[in-house]
XYZ file of N, CA and C in Angstrom:
351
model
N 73.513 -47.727 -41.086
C 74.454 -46.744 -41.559
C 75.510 -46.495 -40.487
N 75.667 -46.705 -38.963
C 76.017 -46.745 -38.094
C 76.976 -47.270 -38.076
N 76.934 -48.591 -38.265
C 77.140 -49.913 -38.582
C 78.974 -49.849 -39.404
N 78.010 -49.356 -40.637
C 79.138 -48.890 -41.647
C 80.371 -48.045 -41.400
N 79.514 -46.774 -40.928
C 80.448 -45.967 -40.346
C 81.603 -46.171 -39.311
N 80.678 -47.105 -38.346
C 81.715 -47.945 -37.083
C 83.033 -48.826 -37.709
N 82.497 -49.439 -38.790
C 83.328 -50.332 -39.373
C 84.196 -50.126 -40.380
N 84.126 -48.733 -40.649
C 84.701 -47.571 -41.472
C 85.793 -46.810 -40.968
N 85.884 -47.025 -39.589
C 86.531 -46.362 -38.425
C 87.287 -47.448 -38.051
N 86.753 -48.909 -37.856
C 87.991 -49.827 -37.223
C 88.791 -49.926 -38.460
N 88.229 -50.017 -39.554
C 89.495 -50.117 -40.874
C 90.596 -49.260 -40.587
N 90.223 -47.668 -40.690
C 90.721 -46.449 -40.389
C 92.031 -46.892 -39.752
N 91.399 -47.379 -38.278
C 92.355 -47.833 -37.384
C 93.146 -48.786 -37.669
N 92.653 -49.924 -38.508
C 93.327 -50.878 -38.615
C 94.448 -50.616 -39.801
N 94.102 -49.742 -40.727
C 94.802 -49.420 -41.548
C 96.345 -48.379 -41.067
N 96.007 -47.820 -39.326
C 97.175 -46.646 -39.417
C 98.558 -47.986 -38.409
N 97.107 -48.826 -37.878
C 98.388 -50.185 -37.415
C 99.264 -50.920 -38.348
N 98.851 -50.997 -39.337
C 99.272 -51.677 -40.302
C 100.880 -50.845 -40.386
N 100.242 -49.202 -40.688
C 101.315 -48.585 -41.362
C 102.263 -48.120 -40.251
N 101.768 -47.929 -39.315
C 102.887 -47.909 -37.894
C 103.999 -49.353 -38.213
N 103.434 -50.401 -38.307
C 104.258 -51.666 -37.633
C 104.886 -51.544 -39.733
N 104.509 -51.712 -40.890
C 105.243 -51.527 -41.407
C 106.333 -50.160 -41.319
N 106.231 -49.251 -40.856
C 107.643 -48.439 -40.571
C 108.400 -49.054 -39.578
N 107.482 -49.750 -38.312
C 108.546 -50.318 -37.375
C 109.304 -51.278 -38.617
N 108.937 -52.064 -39.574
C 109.563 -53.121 -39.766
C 110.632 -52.925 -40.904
N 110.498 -51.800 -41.262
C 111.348 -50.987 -42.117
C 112.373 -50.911 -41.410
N 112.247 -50.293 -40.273
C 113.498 -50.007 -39.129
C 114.350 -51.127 -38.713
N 113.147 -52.163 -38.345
C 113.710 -52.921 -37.795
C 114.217 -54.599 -38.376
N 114.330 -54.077 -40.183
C 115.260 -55.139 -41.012
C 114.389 -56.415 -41.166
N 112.867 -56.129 -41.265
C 112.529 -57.481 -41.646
C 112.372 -57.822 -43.114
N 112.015 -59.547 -43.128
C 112.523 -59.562 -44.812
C 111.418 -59.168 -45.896
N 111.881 -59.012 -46.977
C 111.046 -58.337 -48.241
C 109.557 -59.115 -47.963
N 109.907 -60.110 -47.841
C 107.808 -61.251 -48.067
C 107.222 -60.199 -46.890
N 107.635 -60.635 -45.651
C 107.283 -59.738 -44.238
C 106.537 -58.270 -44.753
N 107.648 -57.898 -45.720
C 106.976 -56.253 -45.851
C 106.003 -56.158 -47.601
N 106.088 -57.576 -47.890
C 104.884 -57.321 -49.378
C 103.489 -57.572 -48.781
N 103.469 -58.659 -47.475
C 102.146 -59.440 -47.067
C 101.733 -57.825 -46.224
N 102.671 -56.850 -45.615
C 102.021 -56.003 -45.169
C 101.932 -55.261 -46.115
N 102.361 -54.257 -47.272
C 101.952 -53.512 -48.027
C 100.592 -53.878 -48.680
N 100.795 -55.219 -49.062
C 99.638 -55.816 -49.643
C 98.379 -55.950 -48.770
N 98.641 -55.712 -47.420
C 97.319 -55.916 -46.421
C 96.867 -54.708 -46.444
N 97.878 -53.682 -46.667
C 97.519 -52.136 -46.269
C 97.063 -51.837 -47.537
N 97.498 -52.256 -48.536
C 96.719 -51.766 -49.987
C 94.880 -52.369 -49.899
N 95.310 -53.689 -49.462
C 93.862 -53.877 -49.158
C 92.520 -53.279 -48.692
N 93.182 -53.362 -47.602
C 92.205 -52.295 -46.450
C 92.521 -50.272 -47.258
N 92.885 -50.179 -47.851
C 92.527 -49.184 -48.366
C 91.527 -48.843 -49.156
N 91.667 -49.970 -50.011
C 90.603 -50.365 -51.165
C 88.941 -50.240 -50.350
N 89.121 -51.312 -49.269
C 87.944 -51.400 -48.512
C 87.380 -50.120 -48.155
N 88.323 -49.242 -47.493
C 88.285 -47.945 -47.116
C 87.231 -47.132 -47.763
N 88.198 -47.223 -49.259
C 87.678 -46.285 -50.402
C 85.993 -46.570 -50.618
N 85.964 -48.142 -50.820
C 84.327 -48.526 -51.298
C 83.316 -48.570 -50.082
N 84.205 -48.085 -48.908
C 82.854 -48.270 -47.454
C 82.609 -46.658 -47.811
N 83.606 -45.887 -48.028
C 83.665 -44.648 -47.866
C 82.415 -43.939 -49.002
N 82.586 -44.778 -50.097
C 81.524 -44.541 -51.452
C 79.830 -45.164 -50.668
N 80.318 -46.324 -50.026
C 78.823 -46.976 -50.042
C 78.216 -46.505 -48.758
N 79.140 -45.695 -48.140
C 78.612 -44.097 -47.200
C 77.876 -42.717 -47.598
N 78.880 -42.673 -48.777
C 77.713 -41.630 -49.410
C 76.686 -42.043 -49.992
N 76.658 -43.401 -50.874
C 75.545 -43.438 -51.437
C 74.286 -43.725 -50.008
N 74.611 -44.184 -49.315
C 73.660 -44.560 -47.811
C 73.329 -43.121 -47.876
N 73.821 -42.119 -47.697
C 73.796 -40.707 -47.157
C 72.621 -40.316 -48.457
N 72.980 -40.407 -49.464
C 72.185 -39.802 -50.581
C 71.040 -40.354 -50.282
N 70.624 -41.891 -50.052
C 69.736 -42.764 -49.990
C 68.559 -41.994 -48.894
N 69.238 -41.794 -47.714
C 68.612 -41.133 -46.791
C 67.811 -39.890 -47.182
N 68.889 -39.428 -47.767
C 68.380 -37.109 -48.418
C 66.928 -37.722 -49.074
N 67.003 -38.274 -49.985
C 65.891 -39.464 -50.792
C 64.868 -39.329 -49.966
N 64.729 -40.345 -49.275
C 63.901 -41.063 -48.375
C 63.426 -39.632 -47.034
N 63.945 -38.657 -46.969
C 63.948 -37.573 -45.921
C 62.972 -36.835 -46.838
N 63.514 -36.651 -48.016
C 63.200 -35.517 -48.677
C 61.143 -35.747 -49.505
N 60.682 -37.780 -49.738
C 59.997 -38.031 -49.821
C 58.969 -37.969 -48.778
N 59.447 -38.073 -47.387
C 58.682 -38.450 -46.411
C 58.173 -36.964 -46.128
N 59.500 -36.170 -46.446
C 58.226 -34.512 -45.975
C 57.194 -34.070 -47.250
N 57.116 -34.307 -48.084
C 56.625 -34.143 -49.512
C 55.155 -35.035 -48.951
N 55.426 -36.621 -48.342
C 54.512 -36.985 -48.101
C 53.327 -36.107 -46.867
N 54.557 -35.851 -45.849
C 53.584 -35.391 -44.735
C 52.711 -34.073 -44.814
N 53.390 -33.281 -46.296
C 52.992 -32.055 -46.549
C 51.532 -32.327 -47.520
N 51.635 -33.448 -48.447
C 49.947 -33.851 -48.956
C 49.312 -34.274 -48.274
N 49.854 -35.179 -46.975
C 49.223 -35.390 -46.003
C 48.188 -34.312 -45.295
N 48.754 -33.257 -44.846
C 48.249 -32.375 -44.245
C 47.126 -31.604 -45.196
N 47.744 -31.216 -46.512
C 46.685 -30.408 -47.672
C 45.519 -31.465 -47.395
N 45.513 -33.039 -47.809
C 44.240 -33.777 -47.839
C 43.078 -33.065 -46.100
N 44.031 -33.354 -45.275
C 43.610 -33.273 -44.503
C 42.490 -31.510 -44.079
N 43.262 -30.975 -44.264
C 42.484 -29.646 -44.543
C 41.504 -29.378 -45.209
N 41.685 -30.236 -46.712
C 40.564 -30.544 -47.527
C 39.066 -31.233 -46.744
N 39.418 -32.661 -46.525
C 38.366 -33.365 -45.814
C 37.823 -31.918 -44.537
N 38.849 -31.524 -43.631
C 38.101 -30.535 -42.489
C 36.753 -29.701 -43.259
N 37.295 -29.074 -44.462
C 36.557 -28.368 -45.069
C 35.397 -28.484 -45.646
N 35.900 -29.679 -46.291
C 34.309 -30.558 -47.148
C 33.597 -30.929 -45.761
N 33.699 -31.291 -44.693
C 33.015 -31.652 -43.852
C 31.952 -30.840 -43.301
N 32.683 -29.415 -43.031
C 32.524 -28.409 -42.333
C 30.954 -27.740 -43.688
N 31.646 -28.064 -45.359
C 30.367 -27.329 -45.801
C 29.033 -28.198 -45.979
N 29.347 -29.837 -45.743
C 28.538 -30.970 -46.000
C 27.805 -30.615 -44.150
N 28.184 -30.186 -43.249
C 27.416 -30.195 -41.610
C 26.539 -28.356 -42.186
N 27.046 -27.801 -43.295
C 26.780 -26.599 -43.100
C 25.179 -26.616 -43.816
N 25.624 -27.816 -44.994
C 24.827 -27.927 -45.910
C 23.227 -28.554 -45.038
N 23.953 -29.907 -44.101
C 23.067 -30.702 -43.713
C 21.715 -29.283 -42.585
N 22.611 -28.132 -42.362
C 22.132 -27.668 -41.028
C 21.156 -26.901 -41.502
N 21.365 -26.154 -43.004
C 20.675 -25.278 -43.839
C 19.146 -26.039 -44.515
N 19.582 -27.939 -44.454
C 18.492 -28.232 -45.104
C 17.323 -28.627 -43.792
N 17.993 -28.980 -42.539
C 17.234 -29.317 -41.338
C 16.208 -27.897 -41.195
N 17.093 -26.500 -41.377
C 15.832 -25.220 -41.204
C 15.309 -25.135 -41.829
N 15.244 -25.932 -43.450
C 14.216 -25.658 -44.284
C 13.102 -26.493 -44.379
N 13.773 -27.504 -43.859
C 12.356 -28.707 -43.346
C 11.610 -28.655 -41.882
N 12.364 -27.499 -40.893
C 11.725 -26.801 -39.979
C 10.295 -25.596 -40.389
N 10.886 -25.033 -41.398
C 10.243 -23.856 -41.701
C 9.246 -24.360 -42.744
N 9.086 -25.938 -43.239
C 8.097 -26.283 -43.876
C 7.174 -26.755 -43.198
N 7.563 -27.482 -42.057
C 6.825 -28.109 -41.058
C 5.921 -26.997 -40.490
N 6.250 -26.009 -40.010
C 5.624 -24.617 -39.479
C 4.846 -24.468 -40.195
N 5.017 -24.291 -41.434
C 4.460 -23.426 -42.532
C 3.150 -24.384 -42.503
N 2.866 -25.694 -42.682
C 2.377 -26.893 -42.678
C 1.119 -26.882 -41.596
N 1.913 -26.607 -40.247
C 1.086 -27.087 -39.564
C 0.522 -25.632 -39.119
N 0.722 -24.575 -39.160
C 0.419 -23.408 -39.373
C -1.226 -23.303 -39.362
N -1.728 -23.543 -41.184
C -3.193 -24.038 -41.246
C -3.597 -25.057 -40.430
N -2.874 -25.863 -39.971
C -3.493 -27.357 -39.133
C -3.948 -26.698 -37.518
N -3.166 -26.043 -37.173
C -3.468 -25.002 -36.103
C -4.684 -24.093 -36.120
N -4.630 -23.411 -36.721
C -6.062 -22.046 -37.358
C -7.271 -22.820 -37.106
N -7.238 -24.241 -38.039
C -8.410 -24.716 -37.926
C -8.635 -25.327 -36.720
N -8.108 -25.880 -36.084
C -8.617 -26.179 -34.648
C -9.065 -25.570 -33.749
């Protein structure tokens, strides 16, 4: 997009040389072909102007696009992510609740295995 823009700018330029040296040549009596090959160069590079100038905005829109997807992405990004923290957090909560209940069976278990000895 840089690129474009840079080359959007030498037109610019190239287009105000054009129109400088056609007024010099206005002044300075050159013949009609002399001043059609320059009108006609300067109509040119206008044209160019106009469609770098369009295929600038559409680049620009392209970007808003592509800006506007990537935070949309990083924002489900983050929800998933919170999700998984969570499910994790009740699956270690779950695992920790079933380890004391197979503690407190074991006790319970060996409890009588104890007495009698």
């Amino acid at each position: 997009m840089q690129s474009v823009q840079l080359d959007l700018e030498m037109r610019g330029e190239r287009l105000a040389a054009l129109t400088k040296e056609l007024d010099e040549m206005t002044t300075d009596g050159r013949s009609d072909a002399d001043m059609t090959g320059l009108r006609r160069a300067k109509h040119e590079l206008e044209m160019k102007v106009k469609d770098q100038e369009e295929e600038l905005d559409e680049l620009a829109g392209q970007v808003q696009l592509l800006e506007s997807a990537r935070l949309r992405l990083e924002m489900a990004m983050e929800q998933m992510r919170k999700e998984n923290k969570k499910e994790l957090a009740q699956r270690e909560e779950e695992m920790e609740d079933t380890r004391c209940s197979a503690q407190k069976k074991v006790k319970a278990l060996e409890a009588p295995v104890g007495e009698r000895a």
